mmCIF file of C-alpha atoms in Angstrom:
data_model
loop_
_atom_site.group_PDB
_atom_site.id
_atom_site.type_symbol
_atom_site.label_atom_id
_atom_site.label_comp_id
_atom_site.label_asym_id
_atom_site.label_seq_id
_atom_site.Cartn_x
_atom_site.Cartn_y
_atom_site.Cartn_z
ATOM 1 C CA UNK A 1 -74.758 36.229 -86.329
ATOM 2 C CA UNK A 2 -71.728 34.890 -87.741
ATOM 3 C CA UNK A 3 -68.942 33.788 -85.158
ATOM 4 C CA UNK A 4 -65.392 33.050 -86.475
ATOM 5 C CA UNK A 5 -61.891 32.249 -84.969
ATOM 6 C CA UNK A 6 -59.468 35.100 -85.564
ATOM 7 C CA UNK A 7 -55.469 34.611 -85.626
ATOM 8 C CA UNK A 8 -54.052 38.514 -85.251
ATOM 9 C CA UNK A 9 -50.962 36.698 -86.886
ATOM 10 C CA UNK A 10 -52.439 36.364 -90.074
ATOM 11 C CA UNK A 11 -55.911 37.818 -90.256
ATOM 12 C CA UNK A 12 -55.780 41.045 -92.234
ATOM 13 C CA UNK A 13 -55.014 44.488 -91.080
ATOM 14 C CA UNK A 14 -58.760 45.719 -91.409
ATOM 15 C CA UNK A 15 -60.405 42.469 -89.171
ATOM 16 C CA UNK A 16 -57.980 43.460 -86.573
ATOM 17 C CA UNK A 17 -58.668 46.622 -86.585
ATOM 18 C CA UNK A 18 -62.257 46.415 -86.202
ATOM 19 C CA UNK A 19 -61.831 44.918 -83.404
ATOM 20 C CA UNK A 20 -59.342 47.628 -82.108
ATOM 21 C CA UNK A 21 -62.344 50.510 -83.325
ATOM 22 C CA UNK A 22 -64.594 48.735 -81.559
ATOM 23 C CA UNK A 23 -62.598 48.407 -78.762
ATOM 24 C CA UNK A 24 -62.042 51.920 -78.514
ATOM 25 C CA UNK A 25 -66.042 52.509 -78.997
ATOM 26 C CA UNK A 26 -66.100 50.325 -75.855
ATOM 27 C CA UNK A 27 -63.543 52.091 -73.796
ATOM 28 C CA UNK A 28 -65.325 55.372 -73.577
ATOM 29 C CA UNK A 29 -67.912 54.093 -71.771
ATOM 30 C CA UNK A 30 -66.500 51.364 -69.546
ATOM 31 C CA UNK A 31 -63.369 52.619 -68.850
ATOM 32 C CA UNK A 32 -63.192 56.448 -68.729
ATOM 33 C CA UNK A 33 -60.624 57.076 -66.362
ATOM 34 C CA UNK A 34 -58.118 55.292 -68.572
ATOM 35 C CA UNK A 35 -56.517 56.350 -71.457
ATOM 36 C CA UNK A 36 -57.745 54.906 -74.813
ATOM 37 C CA UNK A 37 -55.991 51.834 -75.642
ATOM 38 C CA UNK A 38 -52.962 52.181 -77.933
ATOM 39 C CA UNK A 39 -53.187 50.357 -81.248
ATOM 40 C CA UNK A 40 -49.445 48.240 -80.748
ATOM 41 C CA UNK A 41 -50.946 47.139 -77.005
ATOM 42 C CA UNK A 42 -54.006 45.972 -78.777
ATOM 43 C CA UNK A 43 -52.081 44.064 -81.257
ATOM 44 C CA UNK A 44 -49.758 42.265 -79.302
ATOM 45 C CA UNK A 45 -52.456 41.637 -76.221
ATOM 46 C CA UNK A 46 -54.410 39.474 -79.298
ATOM 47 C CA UNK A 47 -51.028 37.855 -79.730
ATOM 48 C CA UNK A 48 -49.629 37.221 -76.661
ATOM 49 C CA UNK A 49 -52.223 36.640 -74.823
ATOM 50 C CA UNK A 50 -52.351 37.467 -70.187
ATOM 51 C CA UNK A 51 -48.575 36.223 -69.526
ATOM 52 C CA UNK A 52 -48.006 34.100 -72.994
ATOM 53 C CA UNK A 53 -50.826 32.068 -71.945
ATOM 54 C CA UNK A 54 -53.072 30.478 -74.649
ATOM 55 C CA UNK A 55 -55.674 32.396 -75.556
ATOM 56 C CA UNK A 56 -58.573 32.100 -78.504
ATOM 57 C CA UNK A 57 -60.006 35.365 -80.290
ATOM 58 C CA UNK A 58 -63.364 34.927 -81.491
ATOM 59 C CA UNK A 59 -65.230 37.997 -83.885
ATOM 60 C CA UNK A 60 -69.245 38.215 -84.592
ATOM 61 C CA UNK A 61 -70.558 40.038 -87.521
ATOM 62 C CA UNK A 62 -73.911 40.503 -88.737
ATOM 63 C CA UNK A 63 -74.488 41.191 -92.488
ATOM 64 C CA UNK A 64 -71.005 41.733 -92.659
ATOM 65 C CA UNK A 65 -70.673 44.414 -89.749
ATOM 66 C CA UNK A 66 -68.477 43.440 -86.506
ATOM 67 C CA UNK A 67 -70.339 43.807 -83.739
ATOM 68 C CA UNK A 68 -68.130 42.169 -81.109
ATOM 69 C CA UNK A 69 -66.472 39.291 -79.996
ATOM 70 C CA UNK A 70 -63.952 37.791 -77.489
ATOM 71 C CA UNK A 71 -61.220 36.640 -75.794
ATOM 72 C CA UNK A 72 -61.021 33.291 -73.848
ATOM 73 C CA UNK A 73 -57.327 32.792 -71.870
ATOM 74 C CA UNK A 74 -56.875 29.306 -71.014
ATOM 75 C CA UNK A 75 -54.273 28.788 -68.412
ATOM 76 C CA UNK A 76 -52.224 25.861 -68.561
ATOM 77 C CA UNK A 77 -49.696 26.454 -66.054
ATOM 78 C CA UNK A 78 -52.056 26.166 -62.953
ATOM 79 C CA UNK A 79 -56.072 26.967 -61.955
ATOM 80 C CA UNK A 80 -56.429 24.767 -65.685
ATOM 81 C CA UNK A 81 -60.325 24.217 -64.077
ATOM 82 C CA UNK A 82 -60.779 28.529 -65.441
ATOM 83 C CA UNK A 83 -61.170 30.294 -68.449
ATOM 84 C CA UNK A 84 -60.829 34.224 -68.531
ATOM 85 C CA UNK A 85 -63.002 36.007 -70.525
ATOM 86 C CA UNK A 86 -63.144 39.184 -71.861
ATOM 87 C CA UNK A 87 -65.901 39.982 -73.785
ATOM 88 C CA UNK A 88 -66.611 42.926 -75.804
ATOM 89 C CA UNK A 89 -69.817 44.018 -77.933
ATOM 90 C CA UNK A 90 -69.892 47.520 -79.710
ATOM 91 C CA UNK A 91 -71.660 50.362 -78.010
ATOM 92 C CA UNK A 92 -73.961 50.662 -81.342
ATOM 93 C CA UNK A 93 -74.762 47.351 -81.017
ATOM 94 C CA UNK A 94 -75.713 46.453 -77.732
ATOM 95 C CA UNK A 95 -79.064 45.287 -75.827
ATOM 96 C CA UNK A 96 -79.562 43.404 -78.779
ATOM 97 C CA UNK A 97 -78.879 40.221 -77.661
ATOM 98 C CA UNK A 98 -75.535 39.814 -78.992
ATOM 99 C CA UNK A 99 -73.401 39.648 -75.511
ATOM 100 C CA UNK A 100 -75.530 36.599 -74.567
ATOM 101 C CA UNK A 101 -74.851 34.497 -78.117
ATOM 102 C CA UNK A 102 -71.321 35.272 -77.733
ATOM 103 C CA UNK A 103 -71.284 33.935 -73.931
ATOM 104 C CA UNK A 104 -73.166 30.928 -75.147
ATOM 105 C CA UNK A 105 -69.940 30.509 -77.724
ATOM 106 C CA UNK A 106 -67.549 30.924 -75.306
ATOM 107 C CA UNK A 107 -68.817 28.013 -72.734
ATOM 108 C CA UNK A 108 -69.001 25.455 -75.718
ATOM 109 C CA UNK A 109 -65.217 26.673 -76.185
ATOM 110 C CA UNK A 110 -65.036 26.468 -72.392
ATOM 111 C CA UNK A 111 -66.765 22.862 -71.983
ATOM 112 C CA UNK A 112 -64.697 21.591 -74.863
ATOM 113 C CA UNK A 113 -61.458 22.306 -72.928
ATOM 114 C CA UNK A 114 -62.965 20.611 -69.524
ATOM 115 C CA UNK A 115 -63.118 23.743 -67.917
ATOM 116 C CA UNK A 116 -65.785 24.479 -65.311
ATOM 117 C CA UNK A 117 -65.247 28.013 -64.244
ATOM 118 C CA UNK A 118 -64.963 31.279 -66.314
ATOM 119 C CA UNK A 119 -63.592 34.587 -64.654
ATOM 120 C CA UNK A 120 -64.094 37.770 -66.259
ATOM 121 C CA UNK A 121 -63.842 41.754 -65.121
ATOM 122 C CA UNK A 122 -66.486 44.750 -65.018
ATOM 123 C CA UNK A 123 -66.268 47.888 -63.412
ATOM 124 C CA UNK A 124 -69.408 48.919 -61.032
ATOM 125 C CA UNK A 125 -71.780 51.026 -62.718
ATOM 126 C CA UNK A 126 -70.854 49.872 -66.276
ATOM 127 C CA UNK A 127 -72.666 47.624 -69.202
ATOM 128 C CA UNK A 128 -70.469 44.736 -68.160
ATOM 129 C CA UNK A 129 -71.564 44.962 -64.512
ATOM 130 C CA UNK A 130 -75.411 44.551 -65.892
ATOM 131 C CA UNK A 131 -74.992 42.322 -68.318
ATOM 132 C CA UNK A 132 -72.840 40.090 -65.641
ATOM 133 C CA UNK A 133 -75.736 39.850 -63.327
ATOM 134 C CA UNK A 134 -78.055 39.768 -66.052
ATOM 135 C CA UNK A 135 -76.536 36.164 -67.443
ATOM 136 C CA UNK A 136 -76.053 35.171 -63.142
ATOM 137 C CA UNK A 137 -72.242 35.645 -63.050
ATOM 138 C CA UNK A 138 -71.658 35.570 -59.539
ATOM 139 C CA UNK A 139 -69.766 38.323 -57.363
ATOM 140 C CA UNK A 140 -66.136 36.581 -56.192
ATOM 141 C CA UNK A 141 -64.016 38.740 -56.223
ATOM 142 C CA UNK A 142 -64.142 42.787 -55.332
ATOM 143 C CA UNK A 143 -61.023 45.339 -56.338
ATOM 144 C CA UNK A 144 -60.518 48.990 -55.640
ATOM 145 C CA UNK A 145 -58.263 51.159 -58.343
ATOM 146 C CA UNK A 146 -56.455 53.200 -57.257
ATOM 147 C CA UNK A 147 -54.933 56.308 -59.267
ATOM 148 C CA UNK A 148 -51.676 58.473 -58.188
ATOM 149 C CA UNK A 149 -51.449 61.915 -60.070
ATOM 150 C CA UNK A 150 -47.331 62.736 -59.375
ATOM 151 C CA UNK A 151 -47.655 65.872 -60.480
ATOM 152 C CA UNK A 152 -49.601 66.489 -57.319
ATOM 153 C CA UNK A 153 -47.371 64.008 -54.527
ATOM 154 C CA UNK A 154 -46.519 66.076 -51.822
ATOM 155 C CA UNK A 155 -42.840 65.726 -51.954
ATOM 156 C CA UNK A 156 -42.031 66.574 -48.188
ATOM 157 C CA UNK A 157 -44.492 64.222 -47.087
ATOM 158 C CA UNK A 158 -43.095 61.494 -49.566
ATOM 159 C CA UNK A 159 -39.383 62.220 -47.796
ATOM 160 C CA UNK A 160 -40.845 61.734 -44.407
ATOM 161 C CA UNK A 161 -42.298 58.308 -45.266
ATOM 162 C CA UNK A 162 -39.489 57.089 -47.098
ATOM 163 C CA UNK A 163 -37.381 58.341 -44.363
ATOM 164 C CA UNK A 164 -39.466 56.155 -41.697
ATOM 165 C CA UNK A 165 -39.394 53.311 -43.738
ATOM 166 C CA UNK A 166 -35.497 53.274 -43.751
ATOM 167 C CA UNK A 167 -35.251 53.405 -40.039
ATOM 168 C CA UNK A 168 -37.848 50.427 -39.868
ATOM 169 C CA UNK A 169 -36.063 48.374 -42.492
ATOM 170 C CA UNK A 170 -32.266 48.537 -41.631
ATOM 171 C CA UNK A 171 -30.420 45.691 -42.444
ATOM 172 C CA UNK A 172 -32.323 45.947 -46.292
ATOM 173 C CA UNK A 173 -31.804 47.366 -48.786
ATOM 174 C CA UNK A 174 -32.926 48.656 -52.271
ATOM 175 C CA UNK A 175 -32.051 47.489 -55.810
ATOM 176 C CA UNK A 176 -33.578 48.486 -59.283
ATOM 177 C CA UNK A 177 -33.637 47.594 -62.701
ATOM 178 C CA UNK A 178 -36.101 47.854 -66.200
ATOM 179 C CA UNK A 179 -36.889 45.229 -68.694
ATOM 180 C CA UNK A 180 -36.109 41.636 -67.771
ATOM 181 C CA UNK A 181 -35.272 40.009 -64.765
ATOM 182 C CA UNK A 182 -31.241 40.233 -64.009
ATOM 183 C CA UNK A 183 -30.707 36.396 -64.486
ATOM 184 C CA UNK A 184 -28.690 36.466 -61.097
ATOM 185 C CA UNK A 185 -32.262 37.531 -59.567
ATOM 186 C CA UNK A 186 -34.459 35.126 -61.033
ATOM 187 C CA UNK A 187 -34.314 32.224 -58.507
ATOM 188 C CA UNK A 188 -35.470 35.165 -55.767
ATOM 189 C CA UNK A 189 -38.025 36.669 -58.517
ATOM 190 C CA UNK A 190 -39.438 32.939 -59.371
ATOM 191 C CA UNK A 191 -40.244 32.539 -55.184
ATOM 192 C CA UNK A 192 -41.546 35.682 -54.827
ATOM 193 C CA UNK A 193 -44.162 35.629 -57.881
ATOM 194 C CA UNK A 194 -45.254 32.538 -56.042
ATOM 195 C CA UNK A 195 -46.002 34.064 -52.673
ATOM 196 C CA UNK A 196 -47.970 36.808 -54.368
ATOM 197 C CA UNK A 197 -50.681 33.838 -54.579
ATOM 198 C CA UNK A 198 -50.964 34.611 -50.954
ATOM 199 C CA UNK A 199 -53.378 38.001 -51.267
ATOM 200 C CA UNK A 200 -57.118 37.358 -50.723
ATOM 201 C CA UNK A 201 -59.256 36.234 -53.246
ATOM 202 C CA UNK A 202 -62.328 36.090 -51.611
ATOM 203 C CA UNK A 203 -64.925 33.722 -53.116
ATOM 204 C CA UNK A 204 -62.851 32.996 -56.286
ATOM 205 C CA UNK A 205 -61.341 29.523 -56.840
ATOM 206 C CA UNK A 206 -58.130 30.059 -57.340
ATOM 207 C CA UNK A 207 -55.144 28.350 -56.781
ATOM 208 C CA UNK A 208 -51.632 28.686 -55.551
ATOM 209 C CA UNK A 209 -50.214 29.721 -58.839
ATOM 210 C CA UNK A 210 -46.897 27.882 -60.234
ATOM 211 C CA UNK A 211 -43.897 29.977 -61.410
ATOM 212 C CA UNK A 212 -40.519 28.956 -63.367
ATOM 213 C CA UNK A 213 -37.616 30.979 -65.025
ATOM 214 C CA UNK A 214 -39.862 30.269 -68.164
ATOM 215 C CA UNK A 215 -42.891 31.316 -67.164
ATOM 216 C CA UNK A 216 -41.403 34.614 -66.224
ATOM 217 C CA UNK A 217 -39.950 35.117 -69.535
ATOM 218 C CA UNK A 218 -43.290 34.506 -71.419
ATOM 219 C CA UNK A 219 -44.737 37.180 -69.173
ATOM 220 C CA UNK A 220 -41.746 39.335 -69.889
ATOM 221 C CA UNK A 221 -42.079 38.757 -74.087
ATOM 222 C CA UNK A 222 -46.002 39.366 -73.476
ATOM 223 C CA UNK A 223 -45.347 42.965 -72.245
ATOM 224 C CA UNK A 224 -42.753 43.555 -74.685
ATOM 225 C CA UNK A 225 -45.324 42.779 -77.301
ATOM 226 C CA UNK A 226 -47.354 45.373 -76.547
ATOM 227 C CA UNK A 227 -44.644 48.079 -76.443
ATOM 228 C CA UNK A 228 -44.597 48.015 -72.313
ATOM 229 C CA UNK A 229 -41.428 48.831 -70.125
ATOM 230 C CA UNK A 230 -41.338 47.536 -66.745
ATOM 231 C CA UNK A 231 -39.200 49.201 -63.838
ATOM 232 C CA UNK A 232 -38.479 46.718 -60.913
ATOM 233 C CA UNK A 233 -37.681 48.377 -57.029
ATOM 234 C CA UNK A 234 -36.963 44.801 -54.890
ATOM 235 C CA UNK A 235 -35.789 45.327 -51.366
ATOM 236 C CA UNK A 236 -32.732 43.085 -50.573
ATOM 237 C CA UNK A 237 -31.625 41.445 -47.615
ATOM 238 C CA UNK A 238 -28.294 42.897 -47.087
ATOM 239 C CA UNK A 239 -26.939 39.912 -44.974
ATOM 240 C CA UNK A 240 -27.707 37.152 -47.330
ATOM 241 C CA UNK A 241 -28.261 38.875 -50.746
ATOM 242 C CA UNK A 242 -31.629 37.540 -50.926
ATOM 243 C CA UNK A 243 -34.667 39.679 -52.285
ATOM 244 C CA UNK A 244 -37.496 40.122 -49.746
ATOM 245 C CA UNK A 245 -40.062 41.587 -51.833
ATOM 246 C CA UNK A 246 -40.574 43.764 -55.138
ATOM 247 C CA UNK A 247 -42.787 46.221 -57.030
ATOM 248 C CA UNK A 248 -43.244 46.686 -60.679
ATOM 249 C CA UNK A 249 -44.266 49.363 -62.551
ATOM 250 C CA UNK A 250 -45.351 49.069 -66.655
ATOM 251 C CA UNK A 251 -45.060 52.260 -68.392
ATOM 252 C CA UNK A 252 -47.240 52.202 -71.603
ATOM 253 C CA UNK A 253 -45.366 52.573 -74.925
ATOM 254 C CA UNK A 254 -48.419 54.001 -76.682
ATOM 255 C CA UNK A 255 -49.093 56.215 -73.457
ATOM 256 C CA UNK A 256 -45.548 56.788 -72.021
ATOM 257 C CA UNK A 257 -47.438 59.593 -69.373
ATOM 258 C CA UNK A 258 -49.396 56.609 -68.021
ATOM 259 C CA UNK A 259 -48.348 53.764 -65.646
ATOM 260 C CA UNK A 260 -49.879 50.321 -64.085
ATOM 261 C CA UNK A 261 -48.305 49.045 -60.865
#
C-alpha cells in the first residue's frame, strides 16, 4: 500500500475526486438516512477542515487504485492532547486489512504531534462500529440523531407549544439572522459558544473549549466553503439586550431540501 499526503488545493481534479467516489461508495452503507454528500461540501470539508482547524488528508492506493484514506483534525485552539479522525476505506476494498494500516499511519501522524488521544465517529450497526471495536477503540461517548420531516409537523400542535413557551419566557425575546454573526452580537455569541462546553460528554476527555471573535469567523468561512447557509434564532433578554441562548440551523447548498441543527 502506498500512503501519500494530499493538499485538495493543488492535487488534481481526478485524486480528489476519488476520494469524493469513494466517499460516496462509503455513504450508502454507513450513512443511509442521509443524503449523498454533495461534491462542493466534499471539496471545501478537505480544505477547511471541522471549524478552520488544521487538518491532514492522507490517500492509500494499491497498484495504482485508491482504496481509502483519511482525515486527521488537529485542534489547536483547546483539547490540543486529541486528534479527530475520520477514516474511510472503499466498500470494494474492505476486510482486507487496509483500515488497520491506515490507523497505524494515522497514530505515527498522531504521536508526532504529541497527541495522546484520537476521537473518531461510527454509527451502531455499521463497518466503522466493527472495525472500532475490532482495533479496541473504546466507547466514550453515545449520541442519538434525531430527524424532523416538516412536511409532516403538526402545525396546531407546533402553535400550542410555541404559544406556552411565550407565556414562560416573558421578558425575552426573539431575534434572527443568516450567514455571519451581526458584529454587534458577537461578544454574546463568543460567551455562549463557550457554555455549550457544558453538555455531557460522558467518558470523553474533553475540555472546556475556548472561543474568540476569530475563531467564530474561521468556523463561519469553513461552512461557507462548503456551500452551507446558516440561519441563527437567539432569544434576547429584553431588559439588558443581552442574548440568552441560540440555535443554528445549516441548510446544505448541494442539498438545499436538507438541514443540520
Amino acid at each position: 500500500m502506498r500512503i501519500e499526503r494530499l493538499d485538495p488545493d493543488v492535487s488534481s481534479t481526478a485524486e480528489v475526486r476519488a476520494w469524493y467516489d469513494a466517499r460516496l461508495a462509503a455513504a450508502k452503507l454507513d450513512l443511509p438516512h442521509d443524503p449523498p454528500p454533495g461534491w462542493r461540501d466534499h471539496l471545501g470539508s478537505l480544505r477547511h477542515g471541522f471549524g478552520g482547524e488544521p487538518q491532514e488528508v492522507w490517500t492509500a492506493r494499491v497498484e495504482g487504485r485508491f482504496v481509502g484514506g483519511y482525515v486527521l483534525g488537529l485542534p489547536r485552539h483547546d483539547n490540543t492532547h486529541t486528534g479527530r479522525l475520520g477514516l474511510l476505506v472503499h466498500p470494494d476494498d474492505r476486510r482486507r486489512g487496509h483500515g488497520r494500516v491506515l490507523l497505524s499511519h494515522a497514530l505515527d501522524r498522531l504521536r508526532a504531534e504529541h497527541r495522546t488521544t484520537v476521537i473518531g465517529e461510527a454509527f451502531d450497526g455499521t463497518a466503522g462500529e466493527t472495525f472500532a471495536e475490532a482495533v479496541g477503540a473504546t466507547r466514550a461517548l453515545r449520541e442519538v440523531r434525531r430527524v424532523l420531516d416538516l412536511d409532516r409537523v403538526d402545525q396546531e400542535e407546533s402553535a400550542d407549544l410555541l404559544a406556552e413557551a411565550e407565556r414562560a419566557s416573558s421578558g425575552y425575546g426573539l431575534i434572527r439572522w443568516s450567514g455571519p454573526v451581526p458584529e454587534e452580537h458577537m461578544t454574546d455569541v463568543v460567551g455562549l459558544m463557550a457554555r455549550m462546553s457544558d453538555a455531557p460528554t460522558d467518558d470523553l476527555s474533553w475540555e472546556v473549549e475556548s472561543w474568540d471573535a476569530d475563531r467564530v469567523r474561521a468556523v463561519e468561512r469553513a461552512v461557507a466553503a462548503r456551500y452551507q447557509r446558516p440561519y441563527t434564532i437567539a432569544a434576547r433578554h429584553r431588559a439588558s439586550g443581552q442574548l440568552v441562548g441560540l440555535t443554528t440551523v445549516f441548510v446544505k447548498g448541494d442539498h438545499p431540501w436538507w438541514s443540520a441543527q
